[in-house]
Amino acid sequence: MVIDRIDTVCFRNIKKASLEFSESFNFISGSNAQGKTNLLEAIHFFSLGRSFRTRRYEELVQFGEEYFFLRLRGRSDTGIDIRLEAGYEKGGRIRGSVNGKRLSGIAEIIGIVPSVIFTAQDIEIASGPPGYRRTFLDYTAAQISPLFLSDLKEYRRVIRHRNSLLRRYAGNGDPRGELPAWDEMLVEKGAAIVKGREETLREISSRAARLYGQISPGAEELRLAYSCSFNAPGGDTREALREALENSRENERRRGYTLCGPQYDDILLTLGEAELRKYGSQGRRRLVAVILKLTQALTIMERRAERPVVLLDDIFSELDEETTVRVRKHLTDRYQSFITSPREDDFPEGKEKSARFRVLGGACERVAPI
Amino acid sequence: MNYGLPPLQDLIEYFKKLPGVGEKTARRLGFAILDMDDREVKGFAETLLQIKEKIGFCNRCGNFAEGEICGICSDKSRLEGILCIVERPADLYILEASGQYRGRYHVLHGVLSPLDGVGPDDLNLEKLKSRVDEEGIKELLIATNPSVEGDTTSLYIARMFKDRSIRVTRPARGIPLGSSLEFVDKSTISKALEKREPI
Ligand SMILES: Nc1ncnc2c1ncn2[C@@H]1O[C@H](COP(=O)(O)OP(=O)(O)OP(=O)(O)O)[C@@H](O)[C@H]1O
Ligand SMILES: [Mg+2]
Ligand SMILES: [Zn+2]
């Protein structure tokens, strides 16, 4: 997918913008709080049919206004012209259209503009609690297999049912003998989740290691390993989960919610022998988080017919110059990318096709190459 | 929309309660009723009233019935020894239409769903237990929808009879994931019933 152009009206602090993009690099600079991330948010909106920052559409409407409107024009990899529109009026429903055809639900837009975005928060994949790594892995797994996504939704539903049962009978056992059926269901769906995650990790870990090696030549090896909260490596997932449920039965009844399952699993990230989260330097952690996101992009490219768009929000602030140059090199010719930075000189003019934009108080303009 | 015709507006609101009927269709149906001749409208209205009066649930299987026992339960030509368990009477009619299954049914009137406060006591399960004994049932074919709730309900029922020599089966997963019986075509249903699997 290549995005040729974006038009926005009353989106965040951007009153009105009409921008034409390069099919390769797009550099967006401007001081803090001027609207760079807002512009990425507008571009990314078409990937999910919502913002990556909030689920509340009202927040996206410019202060003092009643609605926002977004339009994207682009081309699919097969050369089909695509025009996407999305609009929202306060108190109403989000509406979207594809090539003029109104969508019955905005979720139908998902998949047309596959994308990978790196935001300030994504450093947490390398240094934060396990939830960030699970989300990263689940999202990647869902890109590879649509079945994984339905398994994940079903698993979450099982947990919610089971928790409601545990809460209802808190401390009073299970008078109608319902729990064993829900346990079996949890084991079934939980095992499917673990299997999907492990397969995904097997597929992406060598890809991530290779990419890390290219961008940090000579550095320690990057390794990704699935760390199951209830099973030892090589053990039978179903058996282990059954046993874990058995062992936490009393505790679960007292606490009123499910205490074991893949919702407590993690990915162990190591550089050489050292666990990244504990021993990695700030720059290394940021780089690994970026590498993981770029691995996601490679995986989408491998598995899907459509090339993803890559959006990187201020990734270079802690990276040294050589690393920055290599990341840029990796992006060249692979993706259309949108990269922000508060410092204009983060983006020395390169050989590749590129476009520059400056954002000031919500006004976005394309500027001449420096 | 307001036509300054409250009775028509009321009628339209009622039509909108029907599945698959939105504002536009409801309006069309409302105007169609206005166009009907008086005798026909009267017949329609009386049928609506009678349907609730005359049709209740079968005392044995929970299907719709005119009288105590439904047509399927009183049909002597049905296979003995097997029961097909469904969530709602509507599912039963879909299975019947496939023509593949020749036994009798048992309608649960729901599935286990703790989030909605639905437990075993809310389902037609006590009656199922007594039927299994009284009718000498050897196989239970559980055709609840392939949802988390439907699957769990089938596991629950399987456990209810685990100490008895009863074969408990589930239609093969020819049925697309997460879909409900309503949206599956006949041949898929036939195949799924033919290839049922033990739980
Ligand atoms: N709905 C809205 N209406 C108007 N302005 C908004 C709205 N939402 C956010 N803003 C403003 O947008 C500005 C932040 O923009 P943004 O997050 O894009 O900054 P940025 O250029 O990425 O800055 P930084 O370099 O600090 O990340 C803030 O000044 C904020 O008040
Ligand atoms: Mg920002
Ligand atoms: Zn009956």
Coordinates of C-alpha atoms and ligand atoms in Angstrom, one line a residue:
Chain A
M1 CA 0.0 0.0 0.0
V2 CA 1.1 3.5 -0.8
I3 CA -0.6 6.5 0.7
D4 CA -0.6 9.4 -1.9
R5 CA -2.5 11.9 0.0
I6 CA -4.3 12.8 3.2
D7 CA -7.0 15.5 3.8
T8 CA -8.1 16.3 7.3
V9 CA -10.6 18.6 8.8
C10 CA -10.9 19.5 12.5
F11 CA -8.8 16.5 13.6
R12 CA -7.1 17.2 17.0
N13 CA -5.2 20.5 16.7
I14 CA -5.0 20.2 12.9
K15 CA -7.7 22.6 11.6
K16 CA -7.2 21.6 8.0
A17 CA -4.5 19.9 6.1
S18 CA -4.1 18.5 2.6
L19 CA -0.8 16.7 2.2
E20 CA 0.8 14.8 -0.6
F21 CA 3.3 12.2 0.4
S22 CA 6.4 10.5 -1.0
E23 CA 6.1 6.8 -1.6
S24 CA 9.3 6.3 0.3
F25 CA 10.4 8.5 3.2
N26 CA 8.2 11.2 4.8
F27 CA 9.9 13.3 7.5
I28 CA 7.7 15.2 9.8
S29 CA 9.4 17.7 12.1
G30 CA 8.3 20.4 14.5
S31 CA 8.7 21.4 18.2
N32 CA 7.0 19.7 21.0
A33 CA 3.2 19.8 21.2
Q34 CA 2.8 21.2 17.7
G35 CA 0.8 18.2 16.2
K36 CA 3.3 15.7 14.8
T37 CA 1.8 12.7 16.6
N38 CA -1.7 14.0 15.8
L39 CA -0.8 13.8 12.1
L40 CA 0.5 10.2 12.4
E41 CA -2.7 9.4 14.3
A42 CA -4.7 10.8 11.4
I43 CA -2.8 8.7 8.9
H44 CA -2.9 5.6 11.0
F45 CA -6.6 6.0 11.6
F46 CA -7.5 4.1 8.4
S47 CA -5.6 1.0 9.5
L48 CA -7.9 0.3 12.5
G49 CA -10.9 2.6 12.0
R50 CA -9.9 4.2 15.2
S51 CA -7.0 6.1 16.9
F52 CA -4.1 4.2 18.3
R53 CA -4.3 6.5 21.3
T54 CA -8.0 6.4 22.3
R55 CA -11.2 4.5 21.7
R56 CA -13.2 7.7 22.2
Y57 CA -13.9 9.4 18.9
E58 CA -15.0 12.7 20.7
E59 CA -11.4 13.2 21.8
L60 CA -10.3 13.5 18.2
V61 CA -12.6 16.3 17.4
Q62 CA -10.9 19.7 17.6
F63 CA -11.7 21.6 20.7
G64 CA -14.7 23.8 20.1
E65 CA -15.7 22.0 16.9
E66 CA -18.5 19.4 16.3
Y67 CA -17.0 16.9 13.9
F68 CA -13.9 15.7 12.2
F69 CA -13.3 14.3 8.7
L70 CA -10.5 12.4 7.2
R71 CA -9.8 11.3 3.6
L72 CA -7.0 9.1 2.3
R73 CA -6.1 8.5 -1.3
G74 CA -3.7 5.7 -2.2
R75 CA -2.8 2.7 -4.3
S76 CA -2.8 -0.9 -3.3
D77 CA 0.2 -3.1 -4.3
T78 CA -1.9 -4.5 -7.1
G79 CA -2.4 -1.0 -8.5
I80 CA -5.9 -0.3 -7.5
D81 CA -6.8 3.3 -6.6
I82 CA -8.2 3.5 -3.1
R83 CA -10.1 6.4 -1.5
L84 CA -11.0 6.0 2.1
E85 CA -13.1 8.4 4.1
A86 CA -14.0 8.6 7.8
G87 CA -16.1 11.1 9.6
Y88 CA -17.5 11.6 13.0
E89 CA -19.9 14.1 14.5
K90 CA -20.2 14.5 18.3
G91 CA -23.0 12.3 19.6
G92 CA -23.2 10.3 16.4
R93 CA -21.5 7.2 15.1
I94 CA -18.2 6.9 13.3
R95 CA -18.9 6.5 9.6
G96 CA -16.6 5.3 6.9
S97 CA -16.5 4.6 3.2
V98 CA -14.3 2.8 0.7
N99 CA -14.2 4.2 -2.8
G100 CA -17.5 6.0 -2.2
K101 CA -19.3 2.9 -0.8
R102 CA -20.5 3.5 2.7
L103 CA -19.4 0.8 5.2
S104 CA -22.0 -0.6 7.6
G105 CA -19.4 -0.7 10.3
I106 CA -16.0 1.0 10.5
A107 CA -14.3 -2.3 11.4
E108 CA -14.7 -3.3 7.7
I109 CA -11.9 -0.9 6.9
I110 CA -9.3 -3.0 8.8
G111 CA -6.9 -4.7 6.5
I112 CA -7.0 -2.2 3.6
V113 CA -4.1 -0.2 4.8
P114 CA -1.9 -2.6 6.8
S115 CA 0.5 -0.7 9.0
V116 CA 3.0 -0.9 11.8
I117 CA 3.3 2.0 14.2
F118 CA 6.0 2.7 16.8
T119 CA 4.8 5.2 19.4
A120 CA 6.4 6.5 22.6
Q121 CA 4.7 3.8 24.6
D122 CA 6.1 0.9 22.6
I123 CA 9.5 1.1 24.4
E124 CA 7.5 -0.8 27.0
I125 CA 7.7 -3.9 24.8
A126 CA 11.3 -4.1 25.8
S127 CA 11.2 -2.7 29.3
G128 CA 7.6 -2.8 30.6
P129 CA 5.4 -5.5 32.2
P130 CA 4.6 -8.7 30.3
G131 CA 1.2 -7.4 29.0
Y132 CA 3.0 -5.2 26.4
R133 CA 4.9 -8.2 25.0
R134 CA 1.8 -10.4 24.9
T135 CA -0.1 -7.7 23.0
F136 CA 2.8 -7.4 20.5
L137 CA 2.9 -11.2 20.0
D138 CA -0.9 -11.6 19.8
Y139 CA -1.1 -8.8 17.2
T140 CA 1.6 -10.5 15.1
A141 CA -0.1 -13.9 15.5
A142 CA -3.4 -12.4 14.4
Q143 CA -1.7 -11.0 11.2
I144 CA -0.4 -14.5 10.4
S145 CA -3.6 -16.4 11.2
P146 CA -7.1 -15.0 11.4
L147 CA -8.0 -18.2 13.4
F148 CA -5.8 -17.0 16.2
L149 CA -7.8 -13.8 16.6
S150 CA -11.0 -15.8 17.0
D151 CA -9.4 -18.2 19.5
L152 CA -8.1 -15.2 21.4
K153 CA -11.6 -13.6 21.6
E154 CA -13.1 -16.9 22.6
Y155 CA -10.4 -17.4 25.3
R156 CA -11.1 -14.0 26.8
R157 CA -14.8 -14.8 26.8
V158 CA -14.2 -18.0 28.7
I159 CA -12.1 -16.1 31.3
R160 CA -14.9 -13.5 31.7
H161 CA -17.5 -16.2 32.2
R162 CA -15.3 -18.2 34.5
N163 CA -14.5 -15.1 36.6
S164 CA -18.1 -14.2 36.9
L165 CA -18.8 -17.7 38.2
L166 CA -15.9 -17.5 40.7
R167 CA -17.1 -14.2 41.9
R168 CA -20.7 -15.3 42.3
Y169 CA -19.9 -18.3 44.4
A170 CA -16.9 -16.7 46.2
G171 CA -15.9 -19.0 48.9
N172 CA -19.0 -21.2 48.5
G173 CA -17.7 -23.7 46.1
D174 CA -19.6 -24.6 42.9
P175 CA -23.1 -25.7 43.9
R176 CA -24.2 -26.6 40.4
G177 CA -21.0 -28.2 39.3
E178 CA -20.4 -25.7 36.5
L179 CA -16.7 -25.0 37.0
P180 CA -15.3 -28.3 35.5
A181 CA -17.0 -27.6 32.2
W182 CA -15.5 -24.0 32.1
D183 CA -12.1 -25.4 33.2
E184 CA -12.1 -27.8 30.3
M185 CA -13.0 -25.0 28.0
L186 CA -10.3 -22.8 29.4
V187 CA -7.7 -25.6 28.9
E188 CA -8.9 -26.2 25.3
K189 CA -8.8 -22.5 24.3
G190 CA -5.8 -21.7 26.4
A191 CA -3.8 -24.5 24.7
A192 CA -4.8 -23.0 21.3
I193 CA -3.5 -19.6 22.4
V194 CA -0.2 -21.0 23.6
K195 CA 0.3 -23.0 20.4
G196 CA -0.5 -20.0 18.2
R197 CA 1.9 -17.8 20.1
E198 CA 4.7 -20.4 20.1
E199 CA 4.4 -20.9 16.4
T200 CA 4.4 -17.2 15.8
L201 CA 7.4 -16.7 18.0
R202 CA 9.3 -19.5 16.2
E203 CA 8.6 -17.8 12.9
I204 CA 9.6 -14.3 14.0
S205 CA 12.5 -14.9 16.3
S206 CA 15.1 -15.7 13.6
R207 CA 13.8 -12.9 11.6
A208 CA 14.2 -10.5 14.5
A209 CA 17.7 -11.8 15.3
R210 CA 18.8 -11.4 11.7
L211 CA 17.4 -7.8 11.6
Y212 CA 19.1 -6.9 14.9
G213 CA 22.4 -8.3 13.5
Q214 CA 22.1 -6.1 10.4
I215 CA 21.3 -3.0 12.3
S216 CA 23.8 -3.6 15.2
P217 CA 26.5 -5.6 13.5
G218 CA 28.9 -7.2 16.0
A219 CA 26.5 -6.8 18.9
E220 CA 25.3 -9.6 21.2
E221 CA 22.7 -12.0 19.7
L222 CA 19.0 -11.1 20.2
R223 CA 16.9 -14.0 21.4
L224 CA 13.1 -14.3 21.9
A225 CA 11.7 -17.2 23.9
Y226 CA 8.2 -17.9 25.0
S227 CA 7.9 -18.0 28.7
C228 CA 4.9 -20.0 29.8
S229 CA 3.6 -19.2 33.2
F230 CA 2.3 -22.7 34.0
N231 CA 4.3 -25.1 31.8
A232 CA 8.0 -26.0 31.6
P233 CA 9.5 -26.0 28.1
G234 CA 8.6 -29.2 26.3
G235 CA 5.8 -30.1 28.7
D236 CA 2.3 -30.9 27.6
T237 CA 0.3 -27.7 27.6
R238 CA -3.1 -29.2 28.3
E239 CA -1.8 -31.4 31.2
A240 CA 0.1 -28.5 32.7
L241 CA -2.8 -26.1 32.5
R242 CA -5.1 -28.7 34.1
E243 CA -2.7 -29.2 36.9
A244 CA -2.2 -25.4 37.4
L245 CA -6.0 -25.0 37.7
E246 CA -6.1 -27.8 40.2
N247 CA -3.4 -26.2 42.3
S248 CA -4.9 -22.8 42.3
R249 CA -8.5 -23.9 42.9
E250 CA -8.7 -22.8 46.5
N251 CA -6.9 -19.5 45.8
E252 CA -9.1 -18.7 42.9
R253 CA -12.3 -19.3 44.9
R254 CA -11.0 -17.0 47.6
R255 CA -9.9 -14.3 45.2
G256 CA -12.8 -14.6 42.8
Y257 CA -10.9 -14.7 39.5
T258 CA -8.8 -16.9 37.2
L259 CA -5.2 -17.2 38.4
C260 CA -3.6 -19.2 35.7
G261 CA -3.5 -19.4 31.9
P262 CA -1.7 -17.8 29.0
Q263 CA -2.9 -14.4 30.1
Y264 CA 0.0 -14.5 32.5
D265 CA 2.7 -15.6 30.0
D266 CA 5.6 -13.5 28.8
I267 CA 8.3 -13.4 26.1
L268 CA 11.8 -13.5 27.4
L269 CA 14.1 -11.1 25.5
T270 CA 17.8 -11.6 25.9
L271 CA 20.9 -10.0 24.4
G272 CA 23.7 -12.5 24.6
E273 CA 23.3 -13.9 28.0
A274 CA 21.6 -10.9 29.7
E275 CA 17.9 -10.3 30.0
L276 CA 17.1 -7.1 28.2
R277 CA 14.5 -5.9 30.7
K278 CA 16.9 -6.1 33.6
Y279 CA 20.3 -5.3 32.0
G280 CA 19.7 -3.6 28.7
S281 CA 20.8 0.0 28.3
Q282 CA 18.2 2.6 27.4
G283 CA 19.3 2.8 23.8
R284 CA 19.4 -1.0 23.4
R285 CA 15.9 -1.4 24.8
R286 CA 14.6 1.3 22.5
L287 CA 16.4 -0.4 19.5
V288 CA 15.0 -3.8 20.3
A289 CA 11.5 -2.5 20.6
V290 CA 11.9 -0.8 17.2
I291 CA 13.4 -4.1 15.8
L292 CA 10.4 -6.0 17.0
K293 CA 8.1 -3.6 15.3
L294 CA 10.0 -3.8 12.1
T295 CA 10.0 -7.6 12.4
Q296 CA 6.2 -7.3 12.5
A297 CA 6.3 -5.3 9.3
L298 CA 8.5 -8.0 7.6
T299 CA 6.1 -10.6 8.8
I300 CA 3.1 -8.8 7.4
M301 CA 4.9 -8.4 4.1
E302 CA 5.8 -12.1 4.0
R303 CA 2.3 -13.3 4.9
R304 CA 0.0 -10.8 3.3
A305 CA -0.4 -9.6 -0.2
E306 CA -0.2 -6.0 0.9
R307 CA 2.9 -4.1 1.9
P308 CA 2.5 -2.3 5.3
V309 CA 3.0 1.4 5.8
V310 CA 5.5 2.1 8.6
L311 CA 4.9 4.9 11.1
L312 CA 7.6 5.8 13.5
D313 CA 6.9 8.4 16.2
D314 CA 10.2 10.0 17.4
I315 CA 12.3 6.8 17.4
F316 CA 15.7 8.3 16.9
S317 CA 16.0 10.4 20.1
E318 CA 18.1 7.7 21.9
L319 CA 19.7 6.0 19.0
D320 CA 23.3 6.6 17.9
E321 CA 24.1 7.9 14.5
E322 CA 25.2 4.6 12.9
T323 CA 22.1 2.9 14.1
T324 CA 19.9 5.6 12.8
V325 CA 21.6 5.4 9.4
R326 CA 21.1 1.6 9.3
V327 CA 17.4 1.8 10.3
R328 CA 16.9 4.3 7.5
K329 CA 18.7 2.0 5.1
H330 CA 16.5 -0.9 6.1
L331 CA 13.3 1.2 5.5
T332 CA 14.5 2.4 2.1
D333 CA 12.9 0.6 -0.8
R334 CA 10.9 -1.6 1.5
Y335 CA 8.2 0.5 2.9
Q336 CA 6.5 3.8 2.7
S337 CA 7.4 5.4 6.0
F338 CA 6.3 8.3 8.1
I339 CA 8.9 9.4 10.7
T340 CA 8.6 12.3 13.2
S341 CA 11.2 14.1 15.2
P342 CA 11.4 17.4 17.1
R343 CA 14.8 18.0 15.5
E344 CA 15.0 18.7 11.9
D345 CA 18.6 17.7 11.6
D346 CA 17.7 14.1 12.5
F347 CA 16.9 13.8 8.9
P348 CA 19.9 14.7 6.8
E349 CA 19.0 14.7 3.1
G350 CA 19.6 11.2 1.8
K351 CA 19.8 9.7 -1.7
E352 CA 16.3 8.2 -1.4
K353 CA 13.1 9.8 -2.6
S354 CA 11.7 11.8 0.3
A355 CA 9.3 14.5 1.4
R356 CA 9.6 16.8 4.4
F357 CA 6.9 18.3 6.4
R358 CA 6.9 20.9 9.2
V359 CA 4.2 21.1 11.8
L360 CA 3.6 24.3 13.7
G361 CA 0.6 24.8 16.0
G362 CA -1.5 22.3 14.0
A363 CA -0.6 23.8 10.6
C364 CA 1.2 21.2 8.5
E365 CA 3.1 22.1 5.4
R366 CA 5.4 20.3 2.9
V367 CA 8.7 22.1 2.7
A368 CA 11.5 22.0 0.2
P369 CA 14.4 19.7 0.8
I370 CA 17.2 21.2 2.9
Chain B
M1 CA -40.6 9.8 11.2
N2 CA -44.0 11.2 12.3
Y3 CA -47.0 11.0 10.1
G4 CA -49.4 12.5 12.6
L5 CA -51.0 9.0 12.6
P6 CA -50.3 7.5 16.1
P7 CA -51.9 4.1 15.3
L8 CA -49.7 3.6 12.3
Q9 CA -46.7 4.8 14.3
D10 CA -47.5 2.2 17.0
L11 CA -47.8 -0.6 14.4
I12 CA -44.5 0.4 12.9
E13 CA -42.9 0.2 16.3
Y14 CA -44.2 -3.3 16.7
F15 CA -42.9 -4.5 13.4
K16 CA -39.5 -3.1 14.4
K17 CA -39.4 -5.7 17.2
L18 CA -39.2 -8.5 14.7
P19 CA -35.8 -9.8 13.8
G20 CA -34.2 -8.3 10.7
V21 CA -36.8 -5.5 10.4
G22 CA -35.5 -2.0 10.5
E23 CA -37.3 1.4 10.2
K24 CA -37.6 1.2 6.4
T25 CA -39.1 -2.3 6.2
A26 CA -41.3 -1.6 9.2
R27 CA -42.8 1.4 7.4
R28 CA -43.4 -0.6 4.3
L29 CA -45.1 -3.3 6.2
G30 CA -47.2 -0.7 8.0
F31 CA -48.4 0.7 4.8
A32 CA -49.1 -2.7 3.4
I33 CA -51.4 -3.5 6.3
L34 CA -53.3 -0.2 5.6
D35 CA -53.7 -1.4 2.0
M36 CA -55.2 -4.8 3.0
D37 CA -58.9 -5.3 3.0
D38 CA -60.7 -5.4 6.4
R39 CA -61.4 -9.2 6.4
E40 CA -57.8 -10.0 5.8
V41 CA -56.5 -7.7 8.5
K42 CA -59.0 -9.3 10.9
G43 CA -57.8 -12.8 10.1
F44 CA -54.2 -11.7 10.5
A45 CA -54.9 -10.2 13.9
E46 CA -56.8 -13.2 15.1
T47 CA -54.1 -15.5 14.0
L48 CA -51.6 -13.5 16.0
L49 CA -53.7 -13.7 19.1
Q50 CA -54.3 -17.5 18.7
I51 CA -50.8 -18.3 18.1
K52 CA -49.8 -17.3 21.6
E53 CA -52.9 -18.9 23.1
K54 CA -52.8 -22.2 21.3
I55 CA -49.1 -22.8 20.9
G56 CA -47.1 -23.6 24.1
F57 CA -44.1 -25.8 24.8
C58 CA -44.0 -29.5 24.6
N59 CA -44.1 -31.1 28.0
R60 CA -41.5 -33.7 27.0
C61 CA -39.0 -32.0 24.8
G62 CA -39.5 -28.2 25.1
N63 CA -40.3 -27.8 21.4
F64 CA -43.3 -25.6 20.4
A65 CA -46.5 -27.7 20.6
E66 CA -50.2 -27.3 20.1
G67 CA -51.3 -29.2 23.1
E68 CA -49.2 -31.2 25.7
I69 CA -47.0 -33.0 23.3
C70 CA -45.4 -31.9 20.1
G71 CA -45.7 -33.5 16.7
I72 CA -42.2 -34.9 16.8
C73 CA -42.5 -36.5 20.2
S74 CA -45.8 -38.2 19.2
D75 CA -44.4 -39.4 15.9
K76 CA -44.1 -43.1 16.2
S77 CA -41.8 -43.5 13.2
R78 CA -39.0 -41.6 15.0
L79 CA -35.8 -43.4 15.9
E80 CA -35.7 -44.5 19.6
G81 CA -32.7 -44.3 21.8
I82 CA -31.2 -41.1 20.6
L83 CA -31.9 -37.4 21.4
C84 CA -30.6 -34.4 19.6
I85 CA -30.1 -31.5 22.0
V86 CA -30.6 -27.9 20.7
E87 CA -30.6 -24.4 22.2
R88 CA -33.9 -23.2 20.8
P89 CA -36.9 -24.5 18.9
A90 CA -35.7 -22.6 15.9
D91 CA -32.5 -24.7 15.7
L92 CA -34.7 -27.8 15.8
Y93 CA -36.5 -26.7 12.6
I94 CA -33.3 -26.1 10.9
L95 CA -32.0 -29.6 11.6
E96 CA -35.4 -31.0 10.6
A97 CA -35.1 -29.2 7.2
S98 CA -31.8 -31.0 6.6
G99 CA -33.8 -34.3 6.7
Q100 CA -30.7 -36.1 7.9
Y101 CA -31.7 -36.7 11.5
R102 CA -34.6 -39.1 12.3
G103 CA -34.6 -39.2 16.1
R104 CA -36.4 -36.9 18.6
Y105 CA -35.1 -33.7 20.2
H106 CA -34.6 -32.0 23.5
V107 CA -34.7 -28.2 23.6
L108 CA -32.6 -26.5 26.3
H109 CA -34.0 -23.0 25.9
G110 CA -30.6 -21.4 26.3
V111 CA -27.0 -22.2 27.0
L112 CA -24.8 -21.8 30.1
S113 CA -23.7 -18.1 30.3
P114 CA -22.5 -17.0 33.7
L115 CA -22.0 -13.4 32.4
D116 CA -25.7 -13.3 31.6
G117 CA -26.6 -15.0 34.9
V118 CA -27.7 -18.2 33.1
G119 CA -26.9 -21.4 35.0
P120 CA -27.9 -25.1 34.8
D121 CA -31.1 -24.4 36.7
D122 CA -32.3 -22.1 34.0
L123 CA -32.0 -24.7 31.3
N124 CA -34.3 -27.6 30.5
L125 CA -31.9 -30.2 32.1
E126 CA -33.9 -31.9 34.9
K127 CA -36.3 -33.0 32.3
L128 CA -33.4 -34.3 30.1
K129 CA -32.2 -36.5 33.0
S130 CA -35.6 -38.1 33.5
R131 CA -36.1 -38.6 29.8
V132 CA -32.8 -40.4 29.4
D133 CA -34.0 -42.9 32.1
E134 CA -37.6 -43.2 30.9
E135 CA -36.9 -43.4 27.2
G136 CA -33.9 -45.7 27.4
I137 CA -31.6 -43.2 25.6
K138 CA -28.3 -44.6 24.4
E139 CA -27.0 -41.6 22.5
L140 CA -27.1 -37.8 23.1
L141 CA -26.2 -35.7 20.0
I142 CA -25.5 -32.2 21.3
A143 CA -26.1 -29.7 18.6
T144 CA -25.7 -26.5 20.6
N145 CA -24.1 -23.7 18.5
P146 CA -20.3 -23.8 18.2
S147 CA -19.8 -20.8 20.5
V148 CA -17.9 -20.7 23.7
E149 CA -21.2 -21.0 25.6
G150 CA -22.6 -23.7 23.4
D151 CA -19.4 -25.8 23.6
T152 CA -19.2 -25.4 27.4
T153 CA -22.9 -26.4 27.7
S154 CA -22.1 -29.6 25.7
L155 CA -19.2 -30.3 28.0
Y156 CA -21.5 -29.8 31.0
I157 CA -24.1 -32.2 29.6
A158 CA -21.4 -34.8 28.8
R159 CA -20.3 -34.6 32.4
M160 CA -23.8 -35.1 33.6
F161 CA -23.9 -38.5 32.0
K162 CA -20.2 -39.5 32.3
D163 CA -20.9 -42.4 34.7
R164 CA -23.6 -43.9 32.5
S165 CA -23.1 -45.9 29.4
I166 CA -24.4 -43.3 27.1
R167 CA -22.7 -42.1 23.9
V168 CA -22.4 -38.3 23.9
T169 CA -21.6 -36.8 20.5
R170 CA -21.3 -33.4 18.9
P171 CA -21.8 -32.7 15.2
A172 CA -18.5 -32.6 13.4
R173 CA -16.9 -29.2 13.1
G174 CA -18.0 -28.8 9.5
I175 CA -20.0 -25.9 10.9
P176 CA -18.0 -22.7 10.4
L177 CA -16.4 -21.3 13.5
G178 CA -18.5 -19.0 15.7
S179 CA -21.5 -19.2 13.4
S180 CA -24.9 -20.1 14.6
L181 CA -27.0 -22.9 13.1
E182 CA -29.3 -20.4 11.6
F183 CA -26.7 -19.3 9.0
V184 CA -25.4 -22.6 7.9
D185 CA -26.7 -24.3 4.8
K186 CA -28.5 -27.7 4.7
S187 CA -25.7 -29.8 3.2
T188 CA -23.2 -28.6 5.8
I189 CA -25.6 -29.6 8.5
S190 CA -26.2 -33.0 6.9
K191 CA -22.4 -33.6 6.7
A192 CA -21.8 -32.4 10.3
L193 CA -24.5 -34.7 11.6
E194 CA -23.3 -37.7 9.7
K195 CA -19.7 -37.2 11.0
R196 CA -20.5 -36.6 14.6
E197 CA -17.7 -37.0 17.1
P198 CA -17.7 -38.3 20.7
I199 CA -17.0 -35.6 23.3
Ligands
LIG1 N1 -9.0 17.4 20.3 C1 -8.1 18.4 20.2 N2 -8.3 19.6 19.8 C2 -7.4 20.5 19.7 N3 -6.1 20.3 20.2 C3 -5.8 19.1 20.6 C4 -6.7 18.1 20.7 N4 -6.1 17.0 21.2 C5 -4.9 17.3 21.4 N5 -4.6 18.6 21.1 C6 -3.4 19.4 21.2 O1 -2.4 18.8 20.4 C7 -1.1 19.1 20.9 C8 -0.3 17.8 21.0 O2 0.0 17.4 19.7 P1 0.9 16.2 19.5 O3 0.7 15.2 20.5 O4 0.7 15.8 18.1 O5 2.3 16.9 19.7 P2 3.7 16.5 19.1 O6 4.0 17.5 18.0 O7 3.8 15.1 18.8 O8 4.7 16.8 20.3 P3 5.9 16.0 21.0 O9 7.1 16.4 20.2 O10 5.9 16.6 22.4 O11 5.5 14.6 21.0 C9 -1.3 19.5 22.4 O12 -1.0 20.9 22.4 C10 -2.8 19.3 22.6 O13 -3.4 20.3 23.4
MG2 MG 4.5 13.4 19.8
ZN3 ZN -41.8 -32.7 22.0

